PDB file of C-alpha atoms in Angstrom:
ATOM      1  CA  MET A   1      -9.469  -3.417 -17.765  1.00 38.00           C
ATOM      2  CA  GLN A   2     -10.808  -6.829 -17.468  1.00 40.00           C
ATOM      3  CA  GLY A   3      -9.583  -8.802 -14.656  1.00 42.00           C
ATOM      4  CA  ARG A   4      -9.117 -11.989 -16.631  1.00 44.00           C
ATOM      5  CA  THR A   5      -6.508 -10.321 -18.917  1.00 45.00           C
ATOM      6  CA  ASN A   6      -4.859  -8.101 -16.515  1.00 48.00           C
ATOM      7  CA  PRO A   7      -2.036  -9.954 -14.505  1.00 44.00           C
ATOM      8  CA  TYR A   8      -2.197  -7.294 -11.803  1.00 43.00           C
ATOM      9  CA  PHE A   9      -5.697  -8.264 -10.772  1.00 49.00           C
ATOM     10  CA  CYS A  10      -4.561 -11.161  -8.480  1.00 47.00           C
ATOM     11  CA  TYR A  11      -8.010 -11.057  -6.951  1.00 49.00           C
ATOM     12  CA  MET A  12     -10.224 -11.833  -9.944  1.00 50.00           C
ATOM     13  CA  LYS A  13     -10.310 -15.560  -9.406  1.00 60.00           C
ATOM     14  CA  THR A  14     -11.420 -15.341  -5.705  1.00 64.00           C
ATOM     15  CA  THR A  15     -14.227 -13.784  -3.564  1.00 77.00           C
ATOM     16  CA  ASP A  16     -11.423 -13.052  -0.857  1.00 89.00           C
ATOM     17  CA  PHE A  17     -12.075  -9.517   0.008  1.00 93.00           C
ATOM     18  CA  PRO A  18      -8.499  -8.571   0.976  1.00 95.00           C
ATOM     19  CA  LYS A  19      -7.128 -10.096  -2.328  1.00 94.00           C
ATOM     20  CA  LYS A  20      -9.624  -7.899  -4.177  1.00 94.00           C
ATOM     21  CA  MET A  21      -8.506  -4.766  -2.450  1.00 95.00           C
ATOM     22  CA  MET A  22      -4.813  -5.556  -2.723  1.00 96.00           C
ATOM     23  CA  GLY A  23      -5.325  -6.142  -6.382  1.00 94.00           C
ATOM     24  CA  LYS A  24      -6.788  -2.628  -6.564  1.00 95.00           C
ATOM     25  CA  ALA A  25      -3.787  -1.181  -4.643  1.00 97.00           C
ATOM     26  CA  ILE A  26      -1.538  -2.930  -7.110  1.00 96.00           C
ATOM     27  CA  CYS A  27      -3.498  -1.644 -10.088  1.00 94.00           C
ATOM     28  CA  LEU A  28      -3.099   1.785  -8.750  1.00 96.00           C
ATOM     29  CA  ALA A  29       0.646   1.234  -8.314  1.00 96.00           C
ATOM     30  CA  LYS A  30       0.682   0.245 -11.999  1.00 94.00           C
ATOM     31  CA  LYS A  31      -1.274   3.301 -12.784  1.00 93.00           C
ATOM     32  CA  GLY A  32       1.133   5.539 -10.911  1.00 93.00           C
ATOM     33  CA  ALA A  33       4.026   3.952 -12.591  1.00 92.00           C
ATOM     34  CA  ALA A  34       2.634   4.895 -15.961  1.00 91.00           C
ATOM     35  CA  ASN A  35       2.006   8.431 -15.032  1.00 88.00           C
ATOM     36  CA  GLU A  36       4.925  11.000 -15.179  1.00 83.00           C
ATOM     37  CA  ASP A  37       3.501  12.559 -11.994  1.00 84.00           C
ATOM     38  CA  GLY A  38       2.948   9.279 -10.064  1.00 83.00           C
ATOM     39  CA  GLY A  39       5.094   6.581  -8.699  1.00 89.00           C
ATOM     40  CA  PRO A  40       4.722   2.776  -8.581  1.00 95.00           C
ATOM     41  CA  PHE A  41       3.084   2.471  -5.220  1.00 97.00           C
ATOM     42  CA  GLY A  42      -0.705   2.264  -4.580  1.00 97.00           C
ATOM     43  CA  ALA A  43      -2.823   2.290  -1.471  1.00 98.00           C
ATOM     44  CA  VAL A  44      -6.758   1.565  -0.650  1.00 98.00           C
ATOM     45  CA  ILE A  45      -8.395   2.164   2.711  1.00 98.00           C
ATOM     46  CA  THR A  46     -11.735   0.296   3.573  1.00 97.00           C
ATOM     47  CA  LYS A  47     -14.175   0.269   6.225  1.00 97.00           C
ATOM     48  CA  GLY A  48     -16.049  -2.954   6.264  1.00 95.00           C
ATOM     49  CA  GLU A  49     -16.385  -3.677   2.682  1.00 93.00           C
ATOM     50  CA  GLN A  50     -16.611  -0.082   1.482  1.00 96.00           C
ATOM     51  CA  ILE A  51     -13.728   1.587  -0.140  1.00 96.00           C
ATOM     52  CA  ILE A  52     -12.956   4.897   1.587  1.00 97.00           C
ATOM     53  CA  ALA A  53     -10.040   6.047  -0.252  1.00 98.00           C
ATOM     54  CA  ALA A  54      -7.884   4.758  -3.212  1.00 97.00           C
ATOM     55  CA  THR A  55      -4.867   6.459  -4.630  1.00 96.00           C
ATOM     56  CA  TYR A  56      -1.232   6.113  -5.972  1.00 96.00           C
ATOM     57  CA  ASN A  57       2.109   7.880  -5.089  1.00 95.00           C
ATOM     58  CA  ASN A  58       2.128  11.436  -6.439  1.00 93.00           C
ATOM     59  CA  VAL A  59       5.574  12.754  -5.105  1.00 90.00           C
ATOM     60  CA  ASN A  60       6.595  14.021  -8.588  1.00 87.00           C
ATOM     61  CA  GLY A  61       3.209  15.389  -9.519  1.00 86.00           C
ATOM     62  CA  ASP A  62       2.856  17.439  -6.361  1.00 79.00           C
ATOM     63  CA  GLN A  63       6.459  18.036  -5.983  1.00 87.00           C
ATOM     64  CA  ASP A  64       6.021  16.970  -2.310  1.00 91.00           C
ATOM     65  CA  CYS A  65       8.187  14.190  -0.876  1.00 91.00           C
ATOM     66  CA  THR A  66       5.395  13.191   1.594  1.00 93.00           C
ATOM     67  CA  GLN A  67       2.790  12.305  -1.053  1.00 94.00           C
ATOM     68  CA  HIS A  68       3.359   8.521  -0.762  1.00 96.00           C
ATOM     69  CA  ALA A  69       0.150   6.607  -1.587  1.00 97.00           C
ATOM     70  CA  GLU A  70      -0.300   5.559   1.939  1.00 98.00           C
ATOM     71  CA  LEU A  71      -0.212   9.170   3.169  1.00 97.00           C
ATOM     72  CA  ARG A  72      -2.485  10.436   0.481  1.00 97.00           C
ATOM     73  CA  ALA A  73      -5.022   7.609   1.094  1.00 98.00           C
ATOM     74  CA  ILE A  74      -5.038   8.497   4.948  1.00 98.00           C
ATOM     75  CA  GLN A  75      -5.549  12.217   4.142  1.00 97.00           C
ATOM     76  CA  MET A  76      -8.424  11.399   1.750  1.00 98.00           C
ATOM     77  CA  ALA A  77     -10.057   8.800   4.280  1.00 98.00           C
ATOM     78  CA  CYS A  78      -9.959  11.296   7.122  1.00 98.00           C
ATOM     79  CA  LYS A  79     -11.362  14.112   5.152  1.00 98.00           C
ATOM     80  CA  LYS A  80     -14.120  11.780   3.680  1.00 98.00           C
ATOM     81  CA  LEU A  81     -15.036  10.368   7.174  1.00 98.00           C
ATOM     82  CA  GLY A  82     -14.417  13.736   8.935  1.00 98.00           C
ATOM     83  CA  THR A  83     -12.147  12.217  11.613  1.00 96.00           C
ATOM     84  CA  THR A  84      -8.548  11.796  12.529  1.00 93.00           C
ATOM     85  CA  ASN A  85      -8.959   8.171  13.777  1.00 95.00           C
ATOM     86  CA  LEU A  86      -9.327   5.554  11.172  1.00 98.00           C
ATOM     87  CA  GLU A  87     -10.063   2.764  13.662  1.00 97.00           C
ATOM     88  CA  GLY A  88     -12.267   0.181  11.976  1.00 97.00           C
ATOM     89  CA  CYS A  89     -10.498   0.685   8.757  1.00 98.00           C
ATOM     90  CA  VAL A  90      -7.968  -1.315   7.023  1.00 98.00           C
ATOM     91  CA  LEU A  91      -4.996  -0.185   4.807  1.00 98.00           C
ATOM     92  CA  TYR A  92      -3.996  -2.131   1.658  1.00 98.00           C
ATOM     93  CA  THR A  93      -0.643  -1.083   0.216  1.00 98.00           C
ATOM     94  CA  SER A  94       1.195  -2.466  -2.847  1.00 97.00           C
ATOM     95  CA  CYS A  95       4.413  -2.316  -0.617  1.00 97.00           C
ATOM     96  CA  GLU A  96       5.340  -2.439   2.895  1.00 97.00           C
ATOM     97  CA  PRO A  97       5.087   1.215   4.320  1.00 97.00           C
ATOM     98  CA  CYS A  98       8.142   3.208   4.988  1.00 96.00           C
ATOM     99  CA  MET A  99       8.813   4.907   8.393  1.00 94.00           C
ATOM    100  CA  MET A 100       7.036   8.038   7.378  1.00 96.00           C
ATOM    101  CA  CYS A 101       3.801   6.125   6.359  1.00 96.00           C
ATOM    102  CA  LEU A 102       4.077   3.808   9.327  1.00 96.00           C
ATOM    103  CA  GLY A 103       4.116   6.928  11.516  1.00 96.00           C
ATOM    104  CA  ALA A 104       1.025   8.078   9.949  1.00 97.00           C
ATOM    105  CA  ALA A 105      -0.674   4.637  10.058  1.00 97.00           C
ATOM    106  CA  HIS A 106       0.142   4.672  13.852  1.00 96.00           C
ATOM    107  CA  TRP A 107      -1.853   7.828  14.404  1.00 97.00           C
ATOM    108  CA  ALA A 108      -4.606   6.580  12.042  1.00 97.00           C
ATOM    109  CA  ASN A 109      -5.065   3.472  14.226  1.00 97.00           C
ATOM    110  CA  PHE A 110      -5.779   0.930  11.453  1.00 98.00           C
ATOM    111  CA  ASP A 111      -7.203  -2.505  12.408  1.00 97.00           C
ATOM    112  CA  TYR A 112      -4.707  -4.167   9.956  1.00 97.00           C
ATOM    113  CA  ILE A 113      -2.276  -3.271   7.267  1.00 98.00           C
ATOM    114  CA  TYR A 114      -2.052  -5.555   4.291  1.00 98.00           C
ATOM    115  CA  TYR A 115       1.013  -5.108   2.196  1.00 98.00           C
ATOM    116  CA  ALA A 116       2.189  -6.861  -1.036  1.00 97.00           C
ATOM    117  CA  ALA A 117       5.934  -6.134  -1.772  1.00 97.00           C
ATOM    118  CA  SER A 118       8.300  -6.040   1.226  1.00 96.00           C
ATOM    119  CA  ALA A 119      10.701  -3.389   2.191  1.00 95.00           C
ATOM    120  CA  GLU A 120      13.516  -5.672   1.144  1.00 95.00           C
ATOM    121  CA  ASP A 121      11.827  -6.129  -2.208  1.00 96.00           C
ATOM    122  CA  ALA A 122      11.583  -2.329  -2.548  1.00 94.00           C
ATOM    123  CA  LYS A 123      15.430  -2.073  -1.864  1.00 94.00           C
ATOM    124  CA  GLU A 124      16.297  -4.568  -4.591  1.00 94.00           C
ATOM    125  CA  PHE A 125      14.251  -2.410  -7.012  1.00 94.00           C
ATOM    126  CA  GLY A 126      16.088   0.850  -5.923  1.00 92.00           C
ATOM    127  CA  PHE A 127      13.517   2.166  -3.496  1.00 92.00           C
ATOM    128  CA  VAL A 128      15.724   2.371  -0.422  1.00 91.00           C
ATOM    129  CA  TYR A 129      14.312   3.113   2.991  1.00 91.00           C
ATOM    130  CA  SER A 130      16.569   4.430   5.891  1.00 90.00           C
ATOM    131  CA  ASN A 131      19.103   2.181   7.554  1.00 91.00           C
ATOM    132  CA  MET A 132      17.166   2.667  10.690  1.00 92.00           C
ATOM    133  CA  TYR A 133      14.170   0.889   9.136  1.00 92.00           C
ATOM    134  CA  TYR A 134      16.168  -2.008   7.801  1.00 93.00           C
ATOM    135  CA  ASN A 135      17.981  -2.345  11.166  1.00 93.00           C
ATOM    136  CA  SER A 136      14.814  -2.592  13.044  1.00 93.00           C
ATOM    137  CA  SER A 137      12.991  -5.777  13.750  1.00 94.00           C
ATOM    138  CA  THR A 138      10.690  -6.753  10.824  1.00 94.00           C
ATOM    139  CA  GLU A 139       8.872  -9.201  13.260  1.00 95.00           C
ATOM    140  CA  ASP A 140       8.124  -6.666  15.793  1.00 95.00           C
ATOM    141  CA  ARG A 141       7.106  -4.065  13.237  1.00 94.00           C
ATOM    142  CA  HIS A 142       4.728  -6.542  11.668  1.00 95.00           C
ATOM    143  CA  GLU A 143       3.233  -7.553  14.899  1.00 96.00           C
ATOM    144  CA  GLU A 144       2.755  -3.934  16.341  1.00 95.00           C
ATOM    145  CA  PHE A 145       1.088  -2.842  13.021  1.00 95.00           C
ATOM    146  CA  LYS A 146      -0.790  -6.013  12.569  1.00 97.00           C
ATOM    147  CA  MET A 147       0.792  -6.248   8.960  1.00 97.00           C
ATOM    148  CA  ILE A 148      -0.153  -9.084   6.712  1.00 97.00           C
ATOM    149  CA  GLN A 149       1.716  -9.773   3.431  1.00 97.00           C
ATOM    150  CA  LEU A 150      -0.518 -10.598   0.368  1.00 96.00           C
ATOM    151  CA  CYS A 151      -0.046 -10.816  -3.490  1.00 94.00           C
ATOM    152  CA  ARG A 152       3.634 -10.173  -3.273  1.00 96.00           C
ATOM    153  CA  ASN A 153       4.451 -11.618  -6.772  1.00 95.00           C
ATOM    154  CA  GLU A 154       1.760  -9.506  -8.343  1.00 94.00           C
ATOM    155  CA  ALA A 155       3.196  -6.494  -6.892  1.00 95.00           C
ATOM    156  CA  LEU A 156       6.689  -7.161  -8.043  1.00 96.00           C
ATOM    157  CA  LYS A 157       5.516  -7.352 -11.645  1.00 95.00           C
ATOM    158  CA  VAL A 158       4.845  -3.656 -11.594  1.00 93.00           C
ATOM    159  CA  TRP A 159       8.405  -2.766 -10.796  1.00 93.00           C
ATOM    160  CA  SER A 160       9.924  -5.574 -13.130  1.00 90.00           C
ATOM    161  CA  GLN A 161       8.135  -4.197 -16.203  1.00 80.00           C
ATOM    162  CA  LYS A 162       9.267  -0.649 -15.861  1.00 60.00           C
TER     163      LYS A 162
END
């Protein structure tokens, strides 16, 4: 796909590395949405400016409720790097991670987590997290996990065109 014609590549008009990686995560979400086995969520893990892992949700394809994009990317990155600690790495995800994915992110020890759509956005599109998640402090969660929102509108396009 050419970046200039693809509205999901929010990064093509910039040299900003985080926007480039978020654009890739959003494109993976679009790919996941288009596949019967996938789901409309994508994730990318980088170390420095190298992509270590990139994938989309595959809950349906693997018939495994734990195969969220973030968890799959963490598994791929750990295997590729031969470690259980992803310190020095950054997670880019098309949507704010759920509790399960945040738990894995905690153990992975990411430097930062960039997310596009929020948990509230996900809820509005029918992807409902637990009440405990929504009742917890968004500010505290974002601070603890060093979470930064980026390219929200581009991520919402994936869901609104389903």
